Tab-separated table of C-alpha atoms in Angstrom:
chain	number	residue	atom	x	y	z
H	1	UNK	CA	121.648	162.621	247.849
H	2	UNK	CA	125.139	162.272	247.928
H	3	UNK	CA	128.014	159.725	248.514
H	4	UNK	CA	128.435	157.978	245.218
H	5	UNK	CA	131.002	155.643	244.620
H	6	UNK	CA	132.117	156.909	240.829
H	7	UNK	CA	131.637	153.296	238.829
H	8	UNK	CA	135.385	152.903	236.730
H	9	UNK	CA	134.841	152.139	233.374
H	10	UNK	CA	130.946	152.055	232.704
H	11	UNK	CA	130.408	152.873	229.580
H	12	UNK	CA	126.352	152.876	229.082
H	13	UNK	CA	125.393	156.494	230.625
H	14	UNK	CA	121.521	154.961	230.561
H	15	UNK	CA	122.424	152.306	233.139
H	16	UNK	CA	121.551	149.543	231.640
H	17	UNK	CA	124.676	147.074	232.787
H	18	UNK	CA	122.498	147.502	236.104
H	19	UNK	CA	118.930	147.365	236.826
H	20	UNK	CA	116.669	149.250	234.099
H	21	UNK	CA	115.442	152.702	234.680
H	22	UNK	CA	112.687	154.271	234.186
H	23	UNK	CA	112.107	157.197	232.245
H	24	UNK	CA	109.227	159.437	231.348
H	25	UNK	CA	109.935	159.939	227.601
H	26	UNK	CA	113.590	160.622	226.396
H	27	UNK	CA	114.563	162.073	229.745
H	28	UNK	CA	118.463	161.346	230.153
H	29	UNK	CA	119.902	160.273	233.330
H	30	UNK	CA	121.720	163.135	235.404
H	31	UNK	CA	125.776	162.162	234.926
H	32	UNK	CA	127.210	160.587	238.248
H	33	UNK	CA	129.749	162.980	239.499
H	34	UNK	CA	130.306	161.601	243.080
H	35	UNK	CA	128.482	163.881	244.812
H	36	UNK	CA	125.074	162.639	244.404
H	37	UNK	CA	123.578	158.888	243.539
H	38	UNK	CA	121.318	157.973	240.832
H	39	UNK	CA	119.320	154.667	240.304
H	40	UNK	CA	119.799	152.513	237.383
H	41	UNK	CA	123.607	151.666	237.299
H	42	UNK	CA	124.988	148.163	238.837
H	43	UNK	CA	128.060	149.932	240.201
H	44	UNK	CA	126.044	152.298	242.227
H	45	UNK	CA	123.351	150.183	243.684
H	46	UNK	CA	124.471	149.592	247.288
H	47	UNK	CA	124.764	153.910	247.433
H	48	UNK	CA	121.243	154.073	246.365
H	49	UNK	CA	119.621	151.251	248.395
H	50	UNK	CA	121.791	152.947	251.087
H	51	UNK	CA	119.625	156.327	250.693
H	52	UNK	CA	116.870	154.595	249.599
H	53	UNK	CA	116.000	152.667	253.009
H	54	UNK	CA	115.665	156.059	255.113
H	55	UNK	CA	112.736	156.969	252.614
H	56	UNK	CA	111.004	153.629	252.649
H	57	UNK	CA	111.282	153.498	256.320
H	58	UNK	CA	109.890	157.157	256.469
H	59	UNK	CA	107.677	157.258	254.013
H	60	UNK	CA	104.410	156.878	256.161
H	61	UNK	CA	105.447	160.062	257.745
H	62	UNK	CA	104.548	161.960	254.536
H	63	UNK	CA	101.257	160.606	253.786
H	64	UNK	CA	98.669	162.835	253.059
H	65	UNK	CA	100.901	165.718	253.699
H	66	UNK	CA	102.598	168.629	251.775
H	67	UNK	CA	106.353	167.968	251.839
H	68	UNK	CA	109.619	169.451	251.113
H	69	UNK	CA	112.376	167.821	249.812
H	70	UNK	CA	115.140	170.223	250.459
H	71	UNK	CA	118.028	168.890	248.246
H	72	UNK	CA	116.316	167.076	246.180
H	73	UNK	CA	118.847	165.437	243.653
H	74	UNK	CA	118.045	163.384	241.075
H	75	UNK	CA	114.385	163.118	242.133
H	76	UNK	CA	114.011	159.558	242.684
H	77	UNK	CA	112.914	160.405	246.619
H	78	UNK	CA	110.634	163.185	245.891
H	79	UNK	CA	108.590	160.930	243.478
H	80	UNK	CA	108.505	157.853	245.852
H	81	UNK	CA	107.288	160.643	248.327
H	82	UNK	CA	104.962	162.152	245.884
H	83	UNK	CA	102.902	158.535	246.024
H	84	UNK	CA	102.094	159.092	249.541
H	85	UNK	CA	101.914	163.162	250.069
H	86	UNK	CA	99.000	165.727	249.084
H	87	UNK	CA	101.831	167.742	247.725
H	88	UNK	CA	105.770	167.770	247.249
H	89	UNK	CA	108.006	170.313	246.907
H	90	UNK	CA	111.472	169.932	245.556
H	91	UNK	CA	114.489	172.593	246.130
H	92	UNK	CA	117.682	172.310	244.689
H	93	UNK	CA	120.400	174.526	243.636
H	94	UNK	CA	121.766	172.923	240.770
H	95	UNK	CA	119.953	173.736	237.077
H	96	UNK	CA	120.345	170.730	235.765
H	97	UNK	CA	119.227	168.760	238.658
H	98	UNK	CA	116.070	171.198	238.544
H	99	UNK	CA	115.667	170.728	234.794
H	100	UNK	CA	115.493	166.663	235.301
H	101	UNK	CA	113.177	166.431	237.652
H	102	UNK	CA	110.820	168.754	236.306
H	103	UNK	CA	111.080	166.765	233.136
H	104	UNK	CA	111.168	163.436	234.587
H	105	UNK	CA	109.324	163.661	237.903
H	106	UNK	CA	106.187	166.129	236.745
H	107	UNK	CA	104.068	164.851	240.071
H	108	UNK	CA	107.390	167.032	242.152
H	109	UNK	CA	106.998	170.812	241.854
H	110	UNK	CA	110.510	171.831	241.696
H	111	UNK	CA	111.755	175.440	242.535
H	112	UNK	CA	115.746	176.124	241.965
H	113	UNK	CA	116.810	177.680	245.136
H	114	UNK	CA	119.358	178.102	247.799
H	115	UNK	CA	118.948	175.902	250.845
H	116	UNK	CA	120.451	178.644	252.583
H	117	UNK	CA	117.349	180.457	252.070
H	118	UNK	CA	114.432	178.421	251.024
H	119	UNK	CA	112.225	179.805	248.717
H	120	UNK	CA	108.885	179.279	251.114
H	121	UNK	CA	106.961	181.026	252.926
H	122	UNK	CA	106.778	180.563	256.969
H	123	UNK	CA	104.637	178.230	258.420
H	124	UNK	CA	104.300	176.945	254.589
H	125	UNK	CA	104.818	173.105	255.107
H	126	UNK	CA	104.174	169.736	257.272
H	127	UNK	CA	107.328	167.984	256.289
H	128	UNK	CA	110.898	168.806	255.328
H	129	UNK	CA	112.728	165.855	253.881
H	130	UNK	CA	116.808	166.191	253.838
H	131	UNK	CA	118.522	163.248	252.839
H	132	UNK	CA	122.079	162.537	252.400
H	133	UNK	CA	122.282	166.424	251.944
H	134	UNK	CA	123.341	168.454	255.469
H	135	UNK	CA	127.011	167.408	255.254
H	136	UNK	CA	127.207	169.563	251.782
H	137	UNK	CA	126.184	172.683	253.365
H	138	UNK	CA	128.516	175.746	254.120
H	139	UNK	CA	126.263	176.739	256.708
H	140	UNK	CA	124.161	174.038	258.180
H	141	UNK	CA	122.938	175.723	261.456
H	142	UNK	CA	121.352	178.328	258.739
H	143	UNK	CA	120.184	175.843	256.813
H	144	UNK	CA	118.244	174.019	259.756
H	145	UNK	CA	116.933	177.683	261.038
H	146	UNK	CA	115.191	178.303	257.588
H	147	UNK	CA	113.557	174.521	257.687
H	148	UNK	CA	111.887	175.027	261.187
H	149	UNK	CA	111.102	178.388	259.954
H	150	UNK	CA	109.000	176.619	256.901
H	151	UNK	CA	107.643	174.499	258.607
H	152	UNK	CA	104.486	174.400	260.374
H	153	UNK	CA	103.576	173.617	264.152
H	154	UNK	CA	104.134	170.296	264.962
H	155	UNK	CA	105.858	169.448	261.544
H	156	UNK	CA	108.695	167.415	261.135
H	157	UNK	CA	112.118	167.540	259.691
H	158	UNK	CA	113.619	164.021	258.534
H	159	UNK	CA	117.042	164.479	258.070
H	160	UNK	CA	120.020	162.180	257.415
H	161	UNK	CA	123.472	162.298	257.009
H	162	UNK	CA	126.386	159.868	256.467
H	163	UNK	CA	127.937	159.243	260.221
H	164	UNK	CA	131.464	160.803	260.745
H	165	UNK	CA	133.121	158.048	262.904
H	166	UNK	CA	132.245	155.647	260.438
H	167	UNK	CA	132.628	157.458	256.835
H	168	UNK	CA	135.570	158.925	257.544
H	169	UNK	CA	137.146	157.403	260.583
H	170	UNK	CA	140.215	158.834	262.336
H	171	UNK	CA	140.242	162.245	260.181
H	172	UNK	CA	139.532	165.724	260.314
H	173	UNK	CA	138.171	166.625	257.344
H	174	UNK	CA	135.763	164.182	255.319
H	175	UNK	CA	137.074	161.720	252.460
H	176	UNK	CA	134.132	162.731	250.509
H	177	UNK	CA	135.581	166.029	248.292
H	178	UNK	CA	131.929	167.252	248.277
H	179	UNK	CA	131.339	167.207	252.179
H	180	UNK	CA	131.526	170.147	254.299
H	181	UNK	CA	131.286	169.263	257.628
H	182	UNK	CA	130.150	165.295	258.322
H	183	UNK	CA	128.512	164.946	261.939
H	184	UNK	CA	128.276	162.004	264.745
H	185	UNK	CA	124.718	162.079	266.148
H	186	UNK	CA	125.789	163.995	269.262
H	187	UNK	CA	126.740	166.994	266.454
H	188	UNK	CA	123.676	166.563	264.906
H	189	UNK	CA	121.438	166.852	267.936
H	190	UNK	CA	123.313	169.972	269.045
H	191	UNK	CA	122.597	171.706	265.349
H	192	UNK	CA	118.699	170.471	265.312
H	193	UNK	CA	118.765	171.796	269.164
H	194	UNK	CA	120.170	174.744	268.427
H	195	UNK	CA	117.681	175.367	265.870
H	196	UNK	CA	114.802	174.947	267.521
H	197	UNK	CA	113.791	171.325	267.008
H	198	UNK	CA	112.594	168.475	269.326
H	199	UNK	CA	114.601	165.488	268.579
H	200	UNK	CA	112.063	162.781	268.255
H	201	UNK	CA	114.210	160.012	266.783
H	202	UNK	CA	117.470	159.138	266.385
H	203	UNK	CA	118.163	155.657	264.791
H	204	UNK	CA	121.292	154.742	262.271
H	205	UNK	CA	121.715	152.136	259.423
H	206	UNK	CA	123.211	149.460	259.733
H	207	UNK	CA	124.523	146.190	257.283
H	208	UNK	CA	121.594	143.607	258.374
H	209	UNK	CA	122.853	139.844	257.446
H	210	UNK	CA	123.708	138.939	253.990
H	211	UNK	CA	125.523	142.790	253.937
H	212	UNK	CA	127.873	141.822	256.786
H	213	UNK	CA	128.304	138.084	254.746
H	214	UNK	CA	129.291	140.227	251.605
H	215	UNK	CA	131.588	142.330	254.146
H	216	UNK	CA	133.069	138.786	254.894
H	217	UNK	CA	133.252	138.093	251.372
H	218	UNK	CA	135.032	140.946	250.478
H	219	UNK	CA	137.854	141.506	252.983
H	220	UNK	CA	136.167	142.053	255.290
H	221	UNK	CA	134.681	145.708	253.976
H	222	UNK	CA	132.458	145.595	251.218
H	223	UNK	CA	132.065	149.381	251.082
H	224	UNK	CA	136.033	149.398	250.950
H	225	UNK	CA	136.018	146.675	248.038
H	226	UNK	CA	134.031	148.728	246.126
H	227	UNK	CA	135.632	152.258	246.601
H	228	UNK	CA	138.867	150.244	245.828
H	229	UNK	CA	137.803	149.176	242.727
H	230	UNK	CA	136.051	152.545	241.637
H	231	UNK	CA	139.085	154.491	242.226
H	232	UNK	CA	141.437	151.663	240.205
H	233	UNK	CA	139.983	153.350	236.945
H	234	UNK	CA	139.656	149.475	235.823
H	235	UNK	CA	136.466	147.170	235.084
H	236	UNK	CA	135.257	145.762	238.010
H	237	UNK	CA	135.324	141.981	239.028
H	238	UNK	CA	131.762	140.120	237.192
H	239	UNK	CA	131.222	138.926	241.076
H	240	UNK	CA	131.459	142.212	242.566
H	241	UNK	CA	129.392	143.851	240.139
H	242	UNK	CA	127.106	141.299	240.361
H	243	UNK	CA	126.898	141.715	244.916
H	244	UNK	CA	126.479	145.070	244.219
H	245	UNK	CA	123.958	145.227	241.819
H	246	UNK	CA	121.764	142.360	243.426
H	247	UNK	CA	121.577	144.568	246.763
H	248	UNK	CA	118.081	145.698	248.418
H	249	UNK	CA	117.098	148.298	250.813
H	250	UNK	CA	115.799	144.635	252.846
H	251	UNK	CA	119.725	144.519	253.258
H	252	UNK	CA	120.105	147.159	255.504
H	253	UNK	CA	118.470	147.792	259.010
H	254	UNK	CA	117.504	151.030	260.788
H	255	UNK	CA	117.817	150.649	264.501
H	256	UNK	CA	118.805	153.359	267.434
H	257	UNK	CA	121.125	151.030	269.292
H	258	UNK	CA	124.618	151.465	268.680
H	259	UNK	CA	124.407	154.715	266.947
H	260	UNK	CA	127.921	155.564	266.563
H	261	UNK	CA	128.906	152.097	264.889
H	262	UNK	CA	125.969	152.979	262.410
H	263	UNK	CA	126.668	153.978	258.853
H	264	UNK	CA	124.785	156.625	258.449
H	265	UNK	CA	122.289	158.554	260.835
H	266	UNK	CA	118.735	159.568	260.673
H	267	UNK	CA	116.820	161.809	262.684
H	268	UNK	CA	112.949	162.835	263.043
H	269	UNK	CA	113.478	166.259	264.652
H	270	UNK	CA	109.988	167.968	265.769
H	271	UNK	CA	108.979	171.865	265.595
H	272	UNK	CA	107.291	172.348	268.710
């Protein structure tokens, strides 16, 4: 779950100048680095309403089943999918990422591991979930041989991943330091293709409304007003702290027309 904006000059590590989080006990918060989101700080909230949409809008595809999160961050998706599945898996390669969710998300059964090679046996699961995570990987046509390999029959991989023409437009390697390789959905087609997969789906986010009325607002890019301000090492402006933390995952749409204008693409791929 990647893409963070790094908030300048916020100074509460439990996120409380945004919207509360919620903790199981004296869990702390995993530190934002920039190369994943966490919930619970104003500064970051359009980021994580910007992941969270793909698994709202995907959610129903995990009920009742046994899923794998394959990346799995901060945990925050693997516990909204826990409410729906029979069982969820989380695989990440960072300790302390492991360590948090196991301590703060106990209905997730985390396993540190490289995505490279998933700790799972063939066949093993109905659902791999990869959000926000493809465009960190060395080795991503690996990575999406060992999740068709996983899963079962019929099972699905939901997978998405920030879109290239629009994240980092005009270049040849990704703004993001953390990013590998960043795809257009023609790219990513090819790679699930090449893997194996069916491609079921292919939609992309998009600002809905009041998000293109805050792009307005702002200069006319409200992602660009805010990586402006995060990079300025300076406390942000009261009103654009306050557009960013009042953002909802109702903001954004997820359509499949105009899929290389979208912001970020996501994909229901199919093992046949």
């Amino acid at each position: 779950m990647s893409e963070a904006v790094i908030p300048a000059a916020v100074d509460d590590p439990t996120g409380t100048t945004g919207a509360p989080e919620t903790t199981i006990g004296a869990v702390e918060p995993l530190p934002l680095t920039g190369e994943r989101t966490v919930p619970g700080i104003a500064e970051e909230n359009y980021w994580f309403r910007r992941h969270e949409i793909a698994y709202a809008e995907l959610l129903d595809r995990c009920a009742g089943k046994t899923v794998l999160e394959a990346g799995s961050g901060e945990g925050y998706g693997a516990d909204m999918i826990a409410s729906v599945a029979t069982k969820v898996i989380g695989v990440d390669y960072d300790t302390g990422a492991v360590e948090h969710v196991r301590a703060r998300y106990p209905r997730v059964e985390m396993i540190q591991g490289n995505l490279a090679e998933l700790p799972l046996d063939d066949a093993s699961v109905d659902v791999v979930v990869n959000f926000q995570v493809i465009e960190h990987l060395w080795d991503q046509a690996q990575f999406l041989r060992e999740c068709f390999r996983v899963l079962r029959p019929g099972g699905e991989l939901l997978i998405s991943t920030p879109n290239r023409i629009t994240f980092s437009p005009g270049r040849d390697t990704p703004l993001n330091p953390f990013h590998t390789r960043e795809l257009n959905a023609a790219e990513l087609t090819e790679l699930l293709v090449d893997a194996g997969f069916e491609v079921a789906e292919m939609t992309g986010v998009h600002h809905g409304p009041s998000l293109k009325a805050l792009d307005a607002k702002h200069g006319g890019s409200f992602i660009d007003a805010q990586i402006e301000r995060a990079l300025a090492g300076e406390p942000w402006p009261a009103e654009l702290t306050a557009d960013v933390a009042a953002v909802t995952i109702e903001d954004f749409v997820l359509v499949a027309e105009d899929i290389d204008a979208s912001l970020d693409l996501v994909a229901i791929a199919v093992k046949p």
